[in-house]
Short mmCIF file of C-alpha atoms (C1' of nucleotides) in Angstrom, two decimals:
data_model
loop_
_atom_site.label_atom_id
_atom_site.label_comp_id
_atom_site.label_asym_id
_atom_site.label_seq_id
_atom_site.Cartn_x
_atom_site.Cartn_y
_atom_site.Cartn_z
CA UNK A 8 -18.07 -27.13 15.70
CA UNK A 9 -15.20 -29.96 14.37
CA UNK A 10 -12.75 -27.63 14.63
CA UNK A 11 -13.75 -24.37 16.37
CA UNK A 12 -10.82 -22.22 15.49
CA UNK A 13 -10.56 -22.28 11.50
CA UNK A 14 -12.20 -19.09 11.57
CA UNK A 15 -9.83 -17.96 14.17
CA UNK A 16 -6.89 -19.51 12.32
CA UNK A 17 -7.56 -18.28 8.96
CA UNK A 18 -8.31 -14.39 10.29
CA UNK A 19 -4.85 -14.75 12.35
CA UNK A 20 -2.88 -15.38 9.54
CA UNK A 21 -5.01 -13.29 6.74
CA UNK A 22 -4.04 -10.64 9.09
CA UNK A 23 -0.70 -11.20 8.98
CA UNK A 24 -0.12 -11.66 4.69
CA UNK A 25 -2.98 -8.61 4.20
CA UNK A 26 -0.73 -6.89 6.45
CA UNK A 27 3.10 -7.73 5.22
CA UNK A 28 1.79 -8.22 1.46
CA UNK A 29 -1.34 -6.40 0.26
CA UNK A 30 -4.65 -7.59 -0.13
CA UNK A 31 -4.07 -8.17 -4.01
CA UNK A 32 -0.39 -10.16 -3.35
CA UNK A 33 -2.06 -12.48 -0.88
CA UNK A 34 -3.77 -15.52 -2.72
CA UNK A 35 -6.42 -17.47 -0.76
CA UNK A 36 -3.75 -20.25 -0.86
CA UNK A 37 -1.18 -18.99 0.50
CA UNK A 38 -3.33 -17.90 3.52
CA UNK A 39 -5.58 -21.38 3.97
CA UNK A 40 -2.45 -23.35 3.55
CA UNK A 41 -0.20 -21.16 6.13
CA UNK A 42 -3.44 -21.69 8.48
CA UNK A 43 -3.44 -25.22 8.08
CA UNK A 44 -7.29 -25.30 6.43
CA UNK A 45 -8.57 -26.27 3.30
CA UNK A 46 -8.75 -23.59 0.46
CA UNK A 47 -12.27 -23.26 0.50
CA UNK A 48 -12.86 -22.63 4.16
CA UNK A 49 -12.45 -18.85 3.28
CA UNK A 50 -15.31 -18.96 0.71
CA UNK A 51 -17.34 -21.16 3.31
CA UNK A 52 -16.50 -19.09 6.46
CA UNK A 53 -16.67 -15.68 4.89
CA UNK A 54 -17.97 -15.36 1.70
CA UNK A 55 -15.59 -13.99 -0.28
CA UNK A 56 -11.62 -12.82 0.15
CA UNK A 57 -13.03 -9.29 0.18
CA UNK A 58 -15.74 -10.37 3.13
CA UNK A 59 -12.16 -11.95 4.56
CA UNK A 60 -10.64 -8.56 4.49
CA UNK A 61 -13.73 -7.14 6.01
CA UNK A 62 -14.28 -9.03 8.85
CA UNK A 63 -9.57 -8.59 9.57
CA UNK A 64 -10.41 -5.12 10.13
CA UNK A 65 -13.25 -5.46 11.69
CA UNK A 66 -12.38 -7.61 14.43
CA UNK A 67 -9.20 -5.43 15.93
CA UNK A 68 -11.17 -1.88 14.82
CA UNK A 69 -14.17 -2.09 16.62
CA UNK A 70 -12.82 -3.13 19.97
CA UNK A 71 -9.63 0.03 19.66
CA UNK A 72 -12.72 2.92 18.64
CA UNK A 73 -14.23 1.86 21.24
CA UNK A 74 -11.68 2.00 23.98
CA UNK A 75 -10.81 5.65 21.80
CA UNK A 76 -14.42 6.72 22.23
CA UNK A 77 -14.62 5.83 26.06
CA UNK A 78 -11.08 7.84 26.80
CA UNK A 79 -12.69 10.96 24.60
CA UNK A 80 -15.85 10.38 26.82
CA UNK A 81 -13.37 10.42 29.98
CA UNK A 82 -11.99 13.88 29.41
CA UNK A 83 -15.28 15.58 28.21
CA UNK A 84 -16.85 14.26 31.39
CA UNK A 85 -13.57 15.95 33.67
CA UNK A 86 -13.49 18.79 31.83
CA UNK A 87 -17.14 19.63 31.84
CA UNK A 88 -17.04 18.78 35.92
CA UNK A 89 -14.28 20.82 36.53
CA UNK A 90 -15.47 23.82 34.36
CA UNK A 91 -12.87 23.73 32.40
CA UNK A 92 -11.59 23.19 28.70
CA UNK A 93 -10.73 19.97 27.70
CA UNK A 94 -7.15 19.67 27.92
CA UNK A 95 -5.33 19.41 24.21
CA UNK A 96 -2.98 16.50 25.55
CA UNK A 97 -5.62 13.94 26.91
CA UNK A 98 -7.39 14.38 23.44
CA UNK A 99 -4.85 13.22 21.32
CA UNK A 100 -4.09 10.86 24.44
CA UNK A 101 -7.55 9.48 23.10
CA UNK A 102 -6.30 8.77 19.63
CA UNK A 103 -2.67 7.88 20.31
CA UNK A 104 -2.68 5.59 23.63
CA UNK A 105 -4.71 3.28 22.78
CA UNK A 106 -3.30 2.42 19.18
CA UNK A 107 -0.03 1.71 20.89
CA UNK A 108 -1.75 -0.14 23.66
CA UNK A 109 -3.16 -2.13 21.20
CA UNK A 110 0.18 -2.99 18.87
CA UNK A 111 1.96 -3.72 22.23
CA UNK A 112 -0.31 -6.83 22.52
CA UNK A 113 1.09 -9.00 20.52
CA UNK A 114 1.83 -10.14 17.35
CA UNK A 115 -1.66 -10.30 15.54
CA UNK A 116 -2.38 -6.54 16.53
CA UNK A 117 1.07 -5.39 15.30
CA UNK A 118 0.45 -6.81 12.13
CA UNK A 119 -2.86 -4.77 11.99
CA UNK A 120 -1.90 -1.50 12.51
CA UNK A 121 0.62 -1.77 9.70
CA UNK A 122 -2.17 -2.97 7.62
CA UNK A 123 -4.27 0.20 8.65
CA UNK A 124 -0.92 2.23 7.58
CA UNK A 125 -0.71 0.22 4.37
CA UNK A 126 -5.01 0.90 3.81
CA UNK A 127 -4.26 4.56 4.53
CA UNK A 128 -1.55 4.41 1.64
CA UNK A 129 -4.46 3.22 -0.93
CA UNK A 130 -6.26 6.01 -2.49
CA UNK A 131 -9.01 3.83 -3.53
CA UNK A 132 -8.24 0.19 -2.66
CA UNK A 133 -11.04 -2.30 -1.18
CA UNK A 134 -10.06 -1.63 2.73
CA UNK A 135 -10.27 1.86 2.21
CA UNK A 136 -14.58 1.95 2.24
CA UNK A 137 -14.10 -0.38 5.17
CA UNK A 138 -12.21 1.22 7.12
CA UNK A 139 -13.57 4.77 6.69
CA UNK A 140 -16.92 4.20 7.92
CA UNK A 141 -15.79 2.37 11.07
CA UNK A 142 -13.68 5.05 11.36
CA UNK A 143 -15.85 8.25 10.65
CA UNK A 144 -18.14 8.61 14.26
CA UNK A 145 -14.82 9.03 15.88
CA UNK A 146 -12.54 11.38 13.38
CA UNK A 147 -15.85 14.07 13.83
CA UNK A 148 -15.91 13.86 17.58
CA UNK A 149 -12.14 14.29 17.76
CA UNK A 150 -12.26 16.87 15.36
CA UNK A 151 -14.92 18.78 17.70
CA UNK A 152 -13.39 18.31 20.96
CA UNK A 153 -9.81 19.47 19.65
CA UNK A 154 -11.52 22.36 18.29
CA UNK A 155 -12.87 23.11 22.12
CA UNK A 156 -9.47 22.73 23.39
CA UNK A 157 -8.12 24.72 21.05
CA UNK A 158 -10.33 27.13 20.60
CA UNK A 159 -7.79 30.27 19.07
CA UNK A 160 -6.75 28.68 15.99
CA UNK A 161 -8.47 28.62 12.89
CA UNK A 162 -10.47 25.52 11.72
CA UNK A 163 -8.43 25.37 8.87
CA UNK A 164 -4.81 25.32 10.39
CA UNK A 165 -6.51 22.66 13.17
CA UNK A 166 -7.77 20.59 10.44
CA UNK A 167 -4.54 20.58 8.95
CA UNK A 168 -2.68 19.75 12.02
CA UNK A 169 -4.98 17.49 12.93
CA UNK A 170 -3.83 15.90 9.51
CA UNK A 171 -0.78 15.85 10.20
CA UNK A 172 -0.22 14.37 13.43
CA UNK A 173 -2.59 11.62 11.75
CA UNK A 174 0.25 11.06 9.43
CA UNK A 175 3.12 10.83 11.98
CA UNK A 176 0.62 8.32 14.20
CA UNK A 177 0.53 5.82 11.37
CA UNK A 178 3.57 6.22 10.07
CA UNK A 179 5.27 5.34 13.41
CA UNK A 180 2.62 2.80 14.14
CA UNK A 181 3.43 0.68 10.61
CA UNK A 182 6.94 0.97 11.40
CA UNK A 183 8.35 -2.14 13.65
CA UNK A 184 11.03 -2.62 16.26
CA UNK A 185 13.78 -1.03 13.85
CA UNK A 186 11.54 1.34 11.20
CA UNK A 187 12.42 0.20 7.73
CA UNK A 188 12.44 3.63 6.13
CA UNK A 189 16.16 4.67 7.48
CA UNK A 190 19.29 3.19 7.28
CA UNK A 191 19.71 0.50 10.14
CA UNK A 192 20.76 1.89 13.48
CA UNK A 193 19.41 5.51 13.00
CA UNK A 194 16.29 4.90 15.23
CA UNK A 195 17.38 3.03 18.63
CA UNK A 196 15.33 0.77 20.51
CA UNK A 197 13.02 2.63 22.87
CA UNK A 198 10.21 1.54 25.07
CA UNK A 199 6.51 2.14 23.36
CA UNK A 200 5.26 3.38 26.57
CA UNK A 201 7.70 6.41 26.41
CA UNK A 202 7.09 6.22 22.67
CA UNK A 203 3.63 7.20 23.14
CA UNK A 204 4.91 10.27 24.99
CA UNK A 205 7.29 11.16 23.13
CA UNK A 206 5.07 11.11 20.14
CA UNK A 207 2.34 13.59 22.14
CA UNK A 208 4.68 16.06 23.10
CA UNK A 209 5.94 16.51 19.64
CA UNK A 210 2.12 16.57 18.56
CA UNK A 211 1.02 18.62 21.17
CA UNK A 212 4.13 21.16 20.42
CA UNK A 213 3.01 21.31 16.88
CA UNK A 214 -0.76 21.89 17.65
CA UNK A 215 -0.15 24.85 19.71
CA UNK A 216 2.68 26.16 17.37
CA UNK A 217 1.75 30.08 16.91
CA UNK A 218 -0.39 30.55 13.60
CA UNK B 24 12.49 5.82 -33.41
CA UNK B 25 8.84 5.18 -35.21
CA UNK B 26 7.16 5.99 -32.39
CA UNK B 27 9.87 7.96 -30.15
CA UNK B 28 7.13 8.49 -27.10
CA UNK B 29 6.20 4.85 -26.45
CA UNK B 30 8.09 4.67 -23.59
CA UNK B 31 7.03 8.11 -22.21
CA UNK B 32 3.66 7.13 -22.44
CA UNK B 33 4.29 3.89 -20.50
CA UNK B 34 5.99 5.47 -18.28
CA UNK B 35 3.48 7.92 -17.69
CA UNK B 36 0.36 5.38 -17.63
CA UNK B 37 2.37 3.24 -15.18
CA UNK B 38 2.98 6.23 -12.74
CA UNK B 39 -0.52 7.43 -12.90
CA UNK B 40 -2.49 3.58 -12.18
CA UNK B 41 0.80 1.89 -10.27
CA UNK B 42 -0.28 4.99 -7.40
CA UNK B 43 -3.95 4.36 -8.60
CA UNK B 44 -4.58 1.03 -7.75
CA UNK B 45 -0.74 -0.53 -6.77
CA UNK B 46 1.26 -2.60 -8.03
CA UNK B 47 0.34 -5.66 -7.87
CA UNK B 48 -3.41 -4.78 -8.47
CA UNK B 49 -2.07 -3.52 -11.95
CA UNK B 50 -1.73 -5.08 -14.96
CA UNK B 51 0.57 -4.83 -17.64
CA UNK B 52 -2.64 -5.35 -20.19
CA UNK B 53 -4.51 -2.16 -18.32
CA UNK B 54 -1.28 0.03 -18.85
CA UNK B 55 -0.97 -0.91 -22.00
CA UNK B 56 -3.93 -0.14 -23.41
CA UNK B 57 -4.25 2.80 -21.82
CA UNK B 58 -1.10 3.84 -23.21
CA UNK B 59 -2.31 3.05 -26.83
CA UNK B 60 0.62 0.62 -27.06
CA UNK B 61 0.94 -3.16 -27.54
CA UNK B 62 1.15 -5.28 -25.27
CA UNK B 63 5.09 -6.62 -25.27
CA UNK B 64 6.31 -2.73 -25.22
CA UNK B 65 6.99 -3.13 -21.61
CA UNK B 66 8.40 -6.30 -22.26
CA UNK B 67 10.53 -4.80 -25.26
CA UNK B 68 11.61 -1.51 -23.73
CA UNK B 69 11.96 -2.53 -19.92
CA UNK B 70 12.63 -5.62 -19.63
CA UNK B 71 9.75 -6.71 -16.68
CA UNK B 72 6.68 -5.45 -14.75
CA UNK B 73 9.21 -4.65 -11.98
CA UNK B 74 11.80 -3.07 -14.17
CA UNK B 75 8.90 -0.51 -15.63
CA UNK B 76 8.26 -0.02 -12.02
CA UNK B 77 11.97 0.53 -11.36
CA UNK B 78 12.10 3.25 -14.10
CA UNK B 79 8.77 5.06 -12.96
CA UNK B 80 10.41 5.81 -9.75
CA UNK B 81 14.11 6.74 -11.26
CA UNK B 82 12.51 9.12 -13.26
CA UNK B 83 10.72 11.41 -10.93
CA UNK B 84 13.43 10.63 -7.47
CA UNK B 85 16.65 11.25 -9.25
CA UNK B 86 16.32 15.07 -9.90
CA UNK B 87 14.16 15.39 -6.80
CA UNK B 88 16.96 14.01 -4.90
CA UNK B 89 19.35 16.48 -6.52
CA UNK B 90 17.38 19.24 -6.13
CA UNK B 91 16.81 18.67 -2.40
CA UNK B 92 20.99 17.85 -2.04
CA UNK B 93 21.52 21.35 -3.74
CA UNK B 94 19.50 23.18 -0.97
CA UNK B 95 20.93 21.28 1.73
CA UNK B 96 24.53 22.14 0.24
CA UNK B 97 23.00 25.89 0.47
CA UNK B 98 22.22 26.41 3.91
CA UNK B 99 25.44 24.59 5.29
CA UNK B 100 27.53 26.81 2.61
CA UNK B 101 25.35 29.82 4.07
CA UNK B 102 25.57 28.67 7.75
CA UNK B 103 29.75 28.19 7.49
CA UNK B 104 30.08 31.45 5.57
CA UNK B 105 28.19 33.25 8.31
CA UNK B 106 29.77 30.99 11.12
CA UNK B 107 26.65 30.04 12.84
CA UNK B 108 24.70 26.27 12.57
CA UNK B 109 22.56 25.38 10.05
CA UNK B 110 18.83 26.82 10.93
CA UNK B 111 16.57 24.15 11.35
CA UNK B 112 13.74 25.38 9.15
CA UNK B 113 16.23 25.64 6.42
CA UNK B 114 17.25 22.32 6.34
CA UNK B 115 14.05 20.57 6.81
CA UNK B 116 12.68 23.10 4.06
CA UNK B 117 15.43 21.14 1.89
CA UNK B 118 13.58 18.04 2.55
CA UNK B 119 9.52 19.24 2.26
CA UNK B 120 10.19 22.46 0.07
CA UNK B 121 10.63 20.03 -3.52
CA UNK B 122 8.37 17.46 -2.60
CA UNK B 123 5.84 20.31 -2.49
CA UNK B 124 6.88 21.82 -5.84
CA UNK B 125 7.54 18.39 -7.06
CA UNK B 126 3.60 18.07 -6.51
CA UNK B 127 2.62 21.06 -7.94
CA UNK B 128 3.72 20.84 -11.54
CA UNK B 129 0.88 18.25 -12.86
CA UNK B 130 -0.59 15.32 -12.91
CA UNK B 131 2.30 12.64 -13.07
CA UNK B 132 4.31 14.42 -10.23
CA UNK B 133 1.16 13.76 -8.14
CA UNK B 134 0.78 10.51 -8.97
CA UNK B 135 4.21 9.97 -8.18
CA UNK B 136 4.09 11.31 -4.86
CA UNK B 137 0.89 8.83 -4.03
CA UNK B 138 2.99 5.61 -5.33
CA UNK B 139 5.71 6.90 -2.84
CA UNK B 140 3.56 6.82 0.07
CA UNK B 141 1.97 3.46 -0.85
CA UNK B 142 5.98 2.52 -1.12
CA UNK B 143 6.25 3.39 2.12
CA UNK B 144 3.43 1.62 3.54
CA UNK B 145 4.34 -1.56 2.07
CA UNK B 146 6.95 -3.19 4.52
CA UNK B 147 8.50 -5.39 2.05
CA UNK B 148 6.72 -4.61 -1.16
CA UNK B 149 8.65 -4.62 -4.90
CA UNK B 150 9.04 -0.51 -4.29
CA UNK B 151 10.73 -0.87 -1.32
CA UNK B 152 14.53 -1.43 -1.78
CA UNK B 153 14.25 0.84 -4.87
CA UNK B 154 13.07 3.53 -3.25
CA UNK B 155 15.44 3.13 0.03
CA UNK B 156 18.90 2.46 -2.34
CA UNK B 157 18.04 6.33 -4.38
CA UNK B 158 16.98 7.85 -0.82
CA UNK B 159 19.68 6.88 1.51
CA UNK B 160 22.49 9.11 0.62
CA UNK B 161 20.61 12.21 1.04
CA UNK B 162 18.40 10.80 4.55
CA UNK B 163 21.91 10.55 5.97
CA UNK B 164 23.37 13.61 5.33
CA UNK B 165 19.46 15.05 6.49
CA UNK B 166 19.86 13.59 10.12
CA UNK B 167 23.68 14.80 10.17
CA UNK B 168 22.43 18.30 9.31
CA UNK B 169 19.52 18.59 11.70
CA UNK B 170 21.82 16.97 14.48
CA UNK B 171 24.25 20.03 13.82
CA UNK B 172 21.34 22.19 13.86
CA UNK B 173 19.46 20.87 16.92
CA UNK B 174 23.02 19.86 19.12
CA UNK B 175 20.89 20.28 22.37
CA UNK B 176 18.20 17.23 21.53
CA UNK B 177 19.61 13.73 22.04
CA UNK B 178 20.69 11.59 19.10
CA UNK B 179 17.29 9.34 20.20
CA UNK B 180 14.92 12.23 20.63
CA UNK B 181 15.66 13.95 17.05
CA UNK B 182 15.73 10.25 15.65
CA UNK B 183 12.21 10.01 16.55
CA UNK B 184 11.14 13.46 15.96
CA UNK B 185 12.52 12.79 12.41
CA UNK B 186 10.79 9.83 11.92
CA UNK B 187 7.35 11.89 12.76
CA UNK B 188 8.62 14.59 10.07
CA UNK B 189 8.62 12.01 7.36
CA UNK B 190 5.38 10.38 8.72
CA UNK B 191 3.54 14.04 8.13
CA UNK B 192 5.15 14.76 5.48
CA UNK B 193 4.33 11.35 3.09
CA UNK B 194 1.13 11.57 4.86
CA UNK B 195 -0.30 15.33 3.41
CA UNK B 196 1.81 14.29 0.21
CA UNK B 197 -0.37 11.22 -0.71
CA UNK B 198 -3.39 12.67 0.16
CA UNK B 199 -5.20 15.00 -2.57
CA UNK B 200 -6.95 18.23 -2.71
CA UNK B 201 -9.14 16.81 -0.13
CA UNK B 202 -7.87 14.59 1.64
CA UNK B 203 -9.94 11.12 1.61
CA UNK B 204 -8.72 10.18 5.18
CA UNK B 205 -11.05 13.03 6.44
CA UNK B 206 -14.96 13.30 6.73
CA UNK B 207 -15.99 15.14 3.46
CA UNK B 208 -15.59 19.21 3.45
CA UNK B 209 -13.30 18.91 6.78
CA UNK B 210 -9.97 19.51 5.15
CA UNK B 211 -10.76 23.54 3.38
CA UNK B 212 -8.65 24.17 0.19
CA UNK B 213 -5.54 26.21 0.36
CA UNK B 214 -2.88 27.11 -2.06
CA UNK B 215 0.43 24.32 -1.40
CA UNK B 216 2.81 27.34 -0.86
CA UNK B 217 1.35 28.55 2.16
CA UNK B 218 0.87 24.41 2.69
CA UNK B 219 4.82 24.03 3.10
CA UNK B 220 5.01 26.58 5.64
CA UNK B 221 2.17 25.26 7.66
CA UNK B 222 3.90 22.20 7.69
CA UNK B 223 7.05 23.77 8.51
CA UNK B 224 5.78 25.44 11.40
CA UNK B 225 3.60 22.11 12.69
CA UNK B 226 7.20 20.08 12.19
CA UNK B 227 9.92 23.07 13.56
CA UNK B 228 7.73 23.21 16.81
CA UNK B 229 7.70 19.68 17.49
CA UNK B 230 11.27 19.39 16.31
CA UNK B 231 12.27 21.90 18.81
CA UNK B 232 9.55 21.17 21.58
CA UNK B 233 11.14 20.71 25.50
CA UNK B 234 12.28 17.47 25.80
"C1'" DG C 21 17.94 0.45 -53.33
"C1'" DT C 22 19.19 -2.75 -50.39
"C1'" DA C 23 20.85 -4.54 -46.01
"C1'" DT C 24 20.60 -4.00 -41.11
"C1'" DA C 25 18.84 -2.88 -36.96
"C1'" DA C 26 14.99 -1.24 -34.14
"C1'" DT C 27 10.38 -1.56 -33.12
"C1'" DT C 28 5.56 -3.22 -33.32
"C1'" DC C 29 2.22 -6.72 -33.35
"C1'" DA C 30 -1.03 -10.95 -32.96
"C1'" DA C 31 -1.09 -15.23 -30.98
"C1'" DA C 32 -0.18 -18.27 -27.67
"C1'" DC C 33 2.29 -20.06 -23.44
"C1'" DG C 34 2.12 -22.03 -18.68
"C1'" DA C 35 1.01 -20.60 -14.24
"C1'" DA C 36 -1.74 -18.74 -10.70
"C1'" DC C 37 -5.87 -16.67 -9.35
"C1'" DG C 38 -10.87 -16.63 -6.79
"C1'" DT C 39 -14.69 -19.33 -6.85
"C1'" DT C 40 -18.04 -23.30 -7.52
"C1'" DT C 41 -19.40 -27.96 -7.18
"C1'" DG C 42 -20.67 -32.17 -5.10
"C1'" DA C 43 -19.33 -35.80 -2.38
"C1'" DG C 44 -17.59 -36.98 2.15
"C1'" DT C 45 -17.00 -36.52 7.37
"C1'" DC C 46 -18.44 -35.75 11.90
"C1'" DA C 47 -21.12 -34.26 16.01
"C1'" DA C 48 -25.52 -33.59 18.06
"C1'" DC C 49 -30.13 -34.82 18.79
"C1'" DA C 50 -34.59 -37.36 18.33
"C1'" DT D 7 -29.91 -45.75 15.46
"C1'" DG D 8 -31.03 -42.76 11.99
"C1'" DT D 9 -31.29 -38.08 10.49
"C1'" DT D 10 -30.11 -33.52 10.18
"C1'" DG D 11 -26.97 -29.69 9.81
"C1'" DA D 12 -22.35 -27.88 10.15
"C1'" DC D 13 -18.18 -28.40 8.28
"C1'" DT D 14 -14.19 -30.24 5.39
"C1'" DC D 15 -12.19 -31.66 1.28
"C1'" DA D 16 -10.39 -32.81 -3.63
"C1'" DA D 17 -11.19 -31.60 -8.14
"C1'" DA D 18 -12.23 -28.66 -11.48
"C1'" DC D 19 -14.15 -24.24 -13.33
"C1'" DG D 20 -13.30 -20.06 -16.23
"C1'" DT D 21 -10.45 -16.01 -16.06
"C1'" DT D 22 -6.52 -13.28 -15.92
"C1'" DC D 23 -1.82 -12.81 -15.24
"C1'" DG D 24 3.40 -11.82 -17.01
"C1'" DT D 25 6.04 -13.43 -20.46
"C1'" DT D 26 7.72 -15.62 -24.89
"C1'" DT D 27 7.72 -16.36 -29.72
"C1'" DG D 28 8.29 -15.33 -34.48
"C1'" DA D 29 6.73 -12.82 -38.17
"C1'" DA D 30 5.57 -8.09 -39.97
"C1'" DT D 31 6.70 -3.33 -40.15
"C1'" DT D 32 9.42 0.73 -39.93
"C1'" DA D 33 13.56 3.63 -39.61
"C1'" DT D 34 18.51 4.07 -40.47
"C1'" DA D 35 22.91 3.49 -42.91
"C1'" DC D 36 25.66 2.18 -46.78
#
DNA sequence: GTATAATTCAAACGAACGTTTGAGTCAACA
DNA sequence: TGTTGACTCAAACGTTCGTTTGAATTATAC
């Protein structure tokens, strides 16, 4: 190839417009020309801005379920060797740690998860199809395994739970350095690793609230 | 006026595709005609796209607003007459309890609620400062409250465990009867009054959880 | 009943959009 | 060296966008 990285280029900074944008805000131009490339590169490259969009996601998504999926796979494996049930923490560990991991490695990924927060925002947008189905083989098997660890509450208050400590995960995760929702200096800096932490033990506290 | 509801039924077409489909991704011909009015009425009665999208939001946040202020005012009149704190359920019940009921009395509400959660997910969208300017008066005097109410937790830890709150809470707001996040049939129906409580419990046992 | 203001309407504006086209450029290989 | 295929590029396509214009219509007040 000429120039090897115009695919590169253009996903880098489709990422980041998608991302701080929208999908529909973002023009073609404003992404080839921030990338340095030639308008039509998309259409050449990828088919279509919605094929652009596609292959965003795809590239960060597939890599994080599958570090989720191997951490899930982890604690089954302990538990199941130590007779035991899998432990409540280290399955949300499975969900959590590795989406911060991930927006602590740069730039590019930080702009994705607040992407994934602004696709989770869009009842029926064009990321929404795309995202899902990556995301489906995953949701069930954490649904299952949380419902082995914790095995005395009802499916019902789990699955709500469950839906709820989805919805502090991404909205945390969207938020940046300083979250934009409060007035400025309500939310001091803090150190993701602890962040992750701190973010399980409220989870966890909630899960095993009494019914 | 000839037609005294042409507004209203701007307003109320806006709401409804604005959470739909976002703003951008809207157009003024789609509300329009779906309104039954010409074209230039948003033009004529609001000024601009973003104006109409500025009134949409004042309608349905101003007496939401109050309403939460008036049982905040409650519990810390109830909590000084009795000489004790504020309880911690009560004043986070200030915050979820008229979202909840907000949601429950039809169709617009609802819609509302799902353009508030795309607001939030958009880190620098139109909604944004519109939203945060009506919201700000009544977030601060929130995180005094709970700060009263939980003295024991650092001003860092609650600040976080806050920011989870709101993440839930926006989350399970935006999503519908069954929520699309979720592998079909996961997420069982339930009545939204004994939703606020489940999501009082989930959020008062992470609020409180060791630190 | 007529003047005045408020509202509606059809038509058109310039701008921006995603996409297509066809010629041009360059590297690799026979 | 000539040819092939991958890639880039400028120009233009048709469409849709938010907004403006100015005339027609309707309600209100004198």
């Amino acid at each position: 190839m000429s120039q090897p990285d115009t695919k590169v280029k253009i996903l880098d900074v489709a990422e980041k417009l998608f991302a701080a944008d929208g999908f529909h805000a973002t023009s073609l131009r404003a992404i080839t020309s921030n990338a340095g490339v030639n308008l039509v590169a998309v259409n050449y490259h990828f088919g279509s801005k919605e094929e652009l969009l596609e292959a965003v996601i795809e590239r960060r998504l597939t890599p994080l379920n599958r570090r989720r999926a191997e951490m899930l796979d982890a604690e089954l494996a302990a538990a199941e060797a130590e007779g035991r049930r899998p432990d409540p923490r280290q399955v949300l560990r499975a969900l959590v740690e590795p989406t911060i991991e991930l927006r602590e490695q740069g730039e590019g990924p930080e702009h994705f998860i607040t992407l994934v927060g602004r696709i989770l925002a869009d009842p029926r947008g064009v990321g929404r199809d795309i995202f899902l189905r990556r995301m489906e083989p995953f949701i069930l098997r954490l649904f299952e395994t949380m419902h082995q660890a914790l095995p005395h509450l009802s499916f019902s208050t789990l699955s709500w739970r469950m839906h709820f400590a989805v919805g502090s995960l991404s909205h945390v995760m969207r938020c940046h350095d300083r979250c934009q929702d409060l007035p400025p200096g309500i939310l001091p800096g803090m150190k993701m690793v602890r962040l992750a932490d701190l973010l399980l033990d409220y989870t966890l506290a909630g899960m095993e609230a009494p019914e």
